[in-house]
Coordinates of C-alpha atoms in Angstrom, one line a residue:
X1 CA 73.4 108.2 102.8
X2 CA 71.1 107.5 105.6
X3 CA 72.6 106.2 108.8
X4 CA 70.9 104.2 111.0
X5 CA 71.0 102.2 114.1
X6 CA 68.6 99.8 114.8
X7 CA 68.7 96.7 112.2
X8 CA 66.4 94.2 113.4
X9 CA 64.6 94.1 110.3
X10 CA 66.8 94.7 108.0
X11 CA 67.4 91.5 106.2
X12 CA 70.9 93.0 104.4
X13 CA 72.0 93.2 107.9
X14 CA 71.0 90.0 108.9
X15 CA 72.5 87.9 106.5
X16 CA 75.9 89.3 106.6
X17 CA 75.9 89.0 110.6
X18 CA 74.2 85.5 110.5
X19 CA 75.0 84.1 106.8
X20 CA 78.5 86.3 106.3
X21 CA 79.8 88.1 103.2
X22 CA 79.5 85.3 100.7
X23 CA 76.1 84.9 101.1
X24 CA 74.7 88.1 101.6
X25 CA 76.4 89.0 98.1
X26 CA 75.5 86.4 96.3
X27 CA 72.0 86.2 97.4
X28 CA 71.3 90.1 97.6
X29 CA 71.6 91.5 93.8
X30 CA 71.0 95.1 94.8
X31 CA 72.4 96.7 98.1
X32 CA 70.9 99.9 99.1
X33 CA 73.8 102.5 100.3
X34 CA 73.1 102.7 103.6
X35 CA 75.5 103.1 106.8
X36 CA 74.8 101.4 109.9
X37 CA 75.8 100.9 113.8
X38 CA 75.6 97.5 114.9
X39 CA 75.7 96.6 118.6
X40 CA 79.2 96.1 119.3
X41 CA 80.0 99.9 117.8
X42 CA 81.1 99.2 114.1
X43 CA 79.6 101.3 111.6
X44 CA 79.3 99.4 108.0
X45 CA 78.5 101.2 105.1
X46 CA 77.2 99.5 101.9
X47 CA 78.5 101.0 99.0
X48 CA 77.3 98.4 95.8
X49 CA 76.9 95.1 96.1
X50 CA 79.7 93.5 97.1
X51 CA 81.4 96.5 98.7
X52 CA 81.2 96.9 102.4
X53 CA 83.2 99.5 104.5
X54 CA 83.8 98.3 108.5
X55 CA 85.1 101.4 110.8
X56 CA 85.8 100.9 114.4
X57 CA 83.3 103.2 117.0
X58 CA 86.3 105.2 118.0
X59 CA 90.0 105.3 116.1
X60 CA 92.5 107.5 115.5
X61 CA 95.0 108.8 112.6
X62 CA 94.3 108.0 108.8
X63 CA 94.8 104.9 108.1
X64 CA 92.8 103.0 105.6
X65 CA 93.1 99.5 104.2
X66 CA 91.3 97.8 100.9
X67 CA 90.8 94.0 100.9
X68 CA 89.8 93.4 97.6
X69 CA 88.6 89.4 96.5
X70 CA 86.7 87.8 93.5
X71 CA 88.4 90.4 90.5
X72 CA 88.1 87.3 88.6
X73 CA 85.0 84.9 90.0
X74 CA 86.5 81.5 89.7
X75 CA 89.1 82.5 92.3
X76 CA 87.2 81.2 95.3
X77 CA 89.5 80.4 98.2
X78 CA 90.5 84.2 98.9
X79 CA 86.7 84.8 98.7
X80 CA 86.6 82.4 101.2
X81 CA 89.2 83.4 103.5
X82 CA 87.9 87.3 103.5
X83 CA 84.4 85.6 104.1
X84 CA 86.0 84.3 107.0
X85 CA 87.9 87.6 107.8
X86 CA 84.7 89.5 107.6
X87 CA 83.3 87.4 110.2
X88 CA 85.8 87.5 112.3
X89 CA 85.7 91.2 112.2
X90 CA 82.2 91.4 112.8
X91 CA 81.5 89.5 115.7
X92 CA 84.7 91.2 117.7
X93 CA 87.0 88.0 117.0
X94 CA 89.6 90.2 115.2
X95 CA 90.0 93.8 115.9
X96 CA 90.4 96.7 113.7
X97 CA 92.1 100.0 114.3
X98 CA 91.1 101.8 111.3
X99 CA 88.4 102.2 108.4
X100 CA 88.6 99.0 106.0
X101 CA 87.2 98.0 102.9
X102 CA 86.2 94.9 101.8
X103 CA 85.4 94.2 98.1
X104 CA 83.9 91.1 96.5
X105 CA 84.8 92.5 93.0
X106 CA 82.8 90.3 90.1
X107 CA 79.9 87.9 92.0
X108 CA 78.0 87.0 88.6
X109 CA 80.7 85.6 87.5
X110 CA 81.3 83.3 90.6
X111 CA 78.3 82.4 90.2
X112 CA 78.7 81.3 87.0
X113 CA 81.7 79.6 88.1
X114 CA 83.5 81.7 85.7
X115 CA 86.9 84.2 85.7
X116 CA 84.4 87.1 84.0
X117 CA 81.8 87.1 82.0
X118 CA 83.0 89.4 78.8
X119 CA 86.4 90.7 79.2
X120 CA 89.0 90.3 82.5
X121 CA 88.3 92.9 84.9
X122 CA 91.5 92.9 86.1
X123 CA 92.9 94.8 83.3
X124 CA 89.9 97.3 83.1
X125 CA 91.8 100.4 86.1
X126 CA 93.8 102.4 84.0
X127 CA 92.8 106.0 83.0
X128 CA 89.8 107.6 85.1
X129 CA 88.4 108.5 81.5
X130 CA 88.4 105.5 79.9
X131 CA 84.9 104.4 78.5
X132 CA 82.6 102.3 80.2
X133 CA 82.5 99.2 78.4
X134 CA 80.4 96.2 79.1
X135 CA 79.6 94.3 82.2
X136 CA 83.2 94.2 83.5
X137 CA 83.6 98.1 82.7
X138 CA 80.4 98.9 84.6
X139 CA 82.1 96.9 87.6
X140 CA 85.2 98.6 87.3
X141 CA 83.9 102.3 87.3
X142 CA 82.1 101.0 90.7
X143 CA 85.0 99.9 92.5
X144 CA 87.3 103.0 91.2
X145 CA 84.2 105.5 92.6
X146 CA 84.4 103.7 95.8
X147 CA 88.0 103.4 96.4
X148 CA 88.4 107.0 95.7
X149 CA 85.5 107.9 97.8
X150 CA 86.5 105.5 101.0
X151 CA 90.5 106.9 100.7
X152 CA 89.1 110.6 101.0
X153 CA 90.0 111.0 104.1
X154 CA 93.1 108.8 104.7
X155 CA 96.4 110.0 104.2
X156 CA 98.9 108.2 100.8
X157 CA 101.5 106.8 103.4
X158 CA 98.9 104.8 105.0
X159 CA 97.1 103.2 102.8
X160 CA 97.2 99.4 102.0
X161 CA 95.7 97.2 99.3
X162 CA 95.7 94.0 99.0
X163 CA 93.9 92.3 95.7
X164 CA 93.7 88.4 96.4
X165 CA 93.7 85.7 93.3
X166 CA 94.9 82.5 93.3
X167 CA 96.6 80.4 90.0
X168 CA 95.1 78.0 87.7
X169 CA 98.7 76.5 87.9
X170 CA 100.4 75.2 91.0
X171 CA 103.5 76.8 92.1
X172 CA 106.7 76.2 93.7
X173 CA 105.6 79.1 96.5
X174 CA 102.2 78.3 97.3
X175 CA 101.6 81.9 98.4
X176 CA 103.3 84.6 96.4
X177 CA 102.8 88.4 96.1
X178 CA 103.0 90.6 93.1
X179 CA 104.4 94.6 93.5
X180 CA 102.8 96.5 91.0
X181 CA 105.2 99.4 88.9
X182 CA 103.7 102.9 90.1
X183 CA 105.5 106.8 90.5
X184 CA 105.5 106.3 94.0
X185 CA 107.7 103.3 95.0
X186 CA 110.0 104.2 97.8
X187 CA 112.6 102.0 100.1
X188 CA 110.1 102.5 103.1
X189 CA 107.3 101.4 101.7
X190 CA 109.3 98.7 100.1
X191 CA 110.3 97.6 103.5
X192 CA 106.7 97.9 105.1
X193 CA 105.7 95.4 102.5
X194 CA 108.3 93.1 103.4
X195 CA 107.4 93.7 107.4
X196 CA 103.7 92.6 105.8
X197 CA 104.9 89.5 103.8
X198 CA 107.0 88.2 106.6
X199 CA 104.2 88.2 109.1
X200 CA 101.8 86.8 106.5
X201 CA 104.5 83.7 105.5
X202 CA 104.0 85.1 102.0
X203 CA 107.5 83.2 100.4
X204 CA 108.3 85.0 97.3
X205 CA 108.0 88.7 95.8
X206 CA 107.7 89.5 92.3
X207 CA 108.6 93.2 91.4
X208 CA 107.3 94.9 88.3
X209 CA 108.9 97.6 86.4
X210 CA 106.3 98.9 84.0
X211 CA 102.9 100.0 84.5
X212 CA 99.9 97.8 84.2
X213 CA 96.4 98.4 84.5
X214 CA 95.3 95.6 87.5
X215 CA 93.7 97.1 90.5
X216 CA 96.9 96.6 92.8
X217 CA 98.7 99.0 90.4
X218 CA 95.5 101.3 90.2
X219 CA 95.4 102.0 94.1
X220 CA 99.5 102.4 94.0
X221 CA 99.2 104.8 91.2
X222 CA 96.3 107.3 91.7
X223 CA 96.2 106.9 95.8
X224 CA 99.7 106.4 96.9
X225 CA 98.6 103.5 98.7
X226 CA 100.8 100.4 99.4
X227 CA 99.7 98.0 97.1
X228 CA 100.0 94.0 96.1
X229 CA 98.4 91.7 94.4
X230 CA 98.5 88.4 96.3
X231 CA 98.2 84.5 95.1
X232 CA 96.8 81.7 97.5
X233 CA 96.7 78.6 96.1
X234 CA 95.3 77.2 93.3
X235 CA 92.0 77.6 91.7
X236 CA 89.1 75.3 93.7
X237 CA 85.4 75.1 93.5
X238 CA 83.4 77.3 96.2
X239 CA 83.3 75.6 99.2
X240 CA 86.0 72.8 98.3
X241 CA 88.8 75.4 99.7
X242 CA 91.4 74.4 102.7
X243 CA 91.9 77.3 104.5
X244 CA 93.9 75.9 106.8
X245 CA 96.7 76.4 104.7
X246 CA 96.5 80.0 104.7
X247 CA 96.5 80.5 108.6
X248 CA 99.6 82.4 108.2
X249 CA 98.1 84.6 105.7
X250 CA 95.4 85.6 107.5
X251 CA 96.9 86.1 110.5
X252 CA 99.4 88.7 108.8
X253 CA 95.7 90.3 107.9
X254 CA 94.6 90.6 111.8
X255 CA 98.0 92.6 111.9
X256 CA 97.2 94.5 109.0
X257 CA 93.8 95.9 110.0
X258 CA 94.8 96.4 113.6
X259 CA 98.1 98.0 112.9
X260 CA 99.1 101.7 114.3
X261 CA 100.2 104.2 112.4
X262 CA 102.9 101.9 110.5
X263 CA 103.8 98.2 110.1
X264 CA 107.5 97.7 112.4
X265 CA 109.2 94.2 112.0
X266 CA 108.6 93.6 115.6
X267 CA 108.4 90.1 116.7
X268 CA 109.1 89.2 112.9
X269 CA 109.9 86.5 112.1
X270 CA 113.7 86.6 109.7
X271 CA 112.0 84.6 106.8
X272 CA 114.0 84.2 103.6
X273 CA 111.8 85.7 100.8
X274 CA 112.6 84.8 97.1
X275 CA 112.4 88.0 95.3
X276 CA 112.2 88.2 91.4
X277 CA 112.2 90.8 88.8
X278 CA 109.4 90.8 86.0
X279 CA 112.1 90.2 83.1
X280 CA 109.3 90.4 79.8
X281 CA 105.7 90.2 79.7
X282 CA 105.0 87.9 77.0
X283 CA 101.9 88.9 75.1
X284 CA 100.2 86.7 72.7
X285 CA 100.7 87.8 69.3
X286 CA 100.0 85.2 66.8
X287 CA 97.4 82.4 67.3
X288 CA 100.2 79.6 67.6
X289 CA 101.6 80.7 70.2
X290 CA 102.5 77.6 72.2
X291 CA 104.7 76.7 75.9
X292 CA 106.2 73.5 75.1
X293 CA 108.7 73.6 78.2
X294 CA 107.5 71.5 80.5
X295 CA 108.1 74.2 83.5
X296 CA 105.4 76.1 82.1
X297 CA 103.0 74.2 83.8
X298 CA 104.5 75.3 87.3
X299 CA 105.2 78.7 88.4
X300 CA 108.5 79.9 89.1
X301 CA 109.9 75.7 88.2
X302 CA 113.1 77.2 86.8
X303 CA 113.9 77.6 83.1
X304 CA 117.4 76.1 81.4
X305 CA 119.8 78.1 79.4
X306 CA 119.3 78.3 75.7
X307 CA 116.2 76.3 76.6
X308 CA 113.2 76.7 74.3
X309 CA 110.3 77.5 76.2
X310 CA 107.9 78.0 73.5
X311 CA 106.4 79.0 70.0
X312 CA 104.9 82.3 68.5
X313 CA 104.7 83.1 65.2
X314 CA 107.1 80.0 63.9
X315 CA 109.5 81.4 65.6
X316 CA 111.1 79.7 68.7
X317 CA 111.5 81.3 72.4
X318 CA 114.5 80.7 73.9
X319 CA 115.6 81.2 77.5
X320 CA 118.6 83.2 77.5
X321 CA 119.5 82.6 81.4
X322 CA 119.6 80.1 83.4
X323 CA 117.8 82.1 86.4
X324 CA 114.7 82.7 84.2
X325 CA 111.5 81.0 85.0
X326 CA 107.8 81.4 83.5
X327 CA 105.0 82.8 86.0
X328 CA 100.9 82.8 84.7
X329 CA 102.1 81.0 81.8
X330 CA 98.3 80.8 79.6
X331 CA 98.5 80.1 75.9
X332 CA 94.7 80.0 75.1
X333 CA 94.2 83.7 76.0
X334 CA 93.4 86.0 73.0
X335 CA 95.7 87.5 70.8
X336 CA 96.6 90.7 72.3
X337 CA 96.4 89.4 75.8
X338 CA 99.0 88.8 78.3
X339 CA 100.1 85.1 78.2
X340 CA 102.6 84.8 80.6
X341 CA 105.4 86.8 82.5
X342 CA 109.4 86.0 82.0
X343 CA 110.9 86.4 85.6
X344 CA 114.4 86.2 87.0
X345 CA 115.4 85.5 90.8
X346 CA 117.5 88.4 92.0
X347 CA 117.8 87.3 95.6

């Protein structure tokens, strides 16, 4: 890959330092891989459209972090607020101490103001194997080729992801992250996250317990790396996004990428975080299937005891706690997909 350090005419260049990320990968359908200097130090490398590695001129250790936004393309406020992020970054704003990668997953399908265009992507990163399948499947193998090769020289312990979505459904914690299931969970790691949420006023955690195959868990799974999927908001055309609202957030990113070897809780902030476990993953079996509780439309709005929350197969679904709730709750997916997960508070 040819590096190079004088960009005045290269327009790639110029439209991510003058126009920013959104636009230069919406409006540039093929990006050559090339790594650059630009004048403050930074080296960027363009991987794929879309996929744009920033490394400080000088760092130390081996610590990498993956920002990964637009997995599915309606989800346009965290492309928004990495838009702004990159930006930031670029232009010295914000500092980083380390290698980062910034991913804007699926942009034909924001720009068809669409979550994908023929299956989700999100559940397209399980074995490196699997066959290439379709538009989403050729976006998938991209993303896994780059991951691996931008964590190549970064050590497990000090890797982060963070995969940002928002919900077609509002919520009773506006910003909420999701632990993905993987071999190498640990009480450290565990309690970096927390450090991470606390910073980034993230107010409720929801841990898994079984495998799955979004790109949170992939990164957890094959790189060791400490992984979440994060929700901001609800779903809003490009452009019509308050990111005011997420000023916490992305200042517990500035932390992230200019962190030292590992996240402390120093001047942390002792916020109470709801944590709940992933009780069932409902899967849509039959073409009935139906929510007809009324908390279905809200995430986490709590569920009654013996309380039917729904319909599949003419056969009612009944809550059998009264600490149960319904999170993603979606029942015009296809049969076979997931349509909503069962989750209990445990703290």
């Amino acid at each position: 890959m040819e590096h190079q350090h004088n960009q005045k005419d290269n327009p790639l260049i110029h439209d991510l330092m003058m126009k920013g990320f959104i636009y230069t990968t919406l409006h540039h359908l093929s990006w050559p891989q090339q790594t650059l200097t630009v004048e403050n130090g930074l080296v960027l490398r363009f991987y794929h459209r879309g996929m744009l590695s920033i490394t400080p001129a000088q760092y130390k250790g081996d610590s990498a972090t993956v920002i990964s936004v637009g997995v599915h393309g309606d989800e346009t406020g965290p492309i928004e607020l990495v838009d702004k992020l990159v930006t930031q970054v670029l232009s010295g704003e914000v500092s980083i101490s380390h290698p980062c990668l910034f991913i804007f997953a699926h942009p034909d399908a924001t720009i068809k103001k669409q979550r994908f265009i023929e299956q989700n992507l999100n559940q397209l990163f399980e074995m490196s194997n699997m066959q290439i399948r379709g538009i989403e499947g050729e976006i998938a193998a991209k993303i896994k080729d780059v991951v691996e090769l931008f964590f190549e020289r970064s050590s497990g312990k000090k890797r982060w992801h963070l995969d940002l979505h928002c919900s077609s459904r509002p919520s009773q914690y506006p910003v909420f992250a999701i632990r993905p299931a993987t071999r190498h969970q640990s009480g450290s790691a565990d309690q970096e996250l927390k450090y991470f949420a606390q910073h980034a006023d993230v107010q409720a955690f929801l841990l898994c317990h079984h495998p799955s195959y979004a790109f949170s868990w992939y990164t957890g799974e094959y790189f060791q790396a400490k992984s979440l999927t994060i929700e901001l908001g609800q779903l809003r055309a490009l452009g019509e996004n308050d990111l005011s609202v997420f000023s916490s957030f992305l200042s517990g990113m500035h932390l992230l990428l200019n962190r030292n070897e590992k996240l402390d809780d120093v001047n942390c902030m002792d916020q109470d975080i709801a944590v709940y476990d992933v009780v069932d993953e409902i899967r849509k079996q039959h073409p009935d299937l139906a929510f007809t509780a009324r908390q279905a439309l809200i995430n986490f709005e709590p569920l009654y005891l013996n309380q039917e929350y729904g319909i599949q197969g003419g056969v009612p679904m009944i809550c059998e706690s009264g600490g149960y709730a319904l999170v993603f709750a979606n029942d015009k997916v296809d049969v076979g997909q997931r349509a909503a997960l069962l989750v209990e508070r445990i703290r």
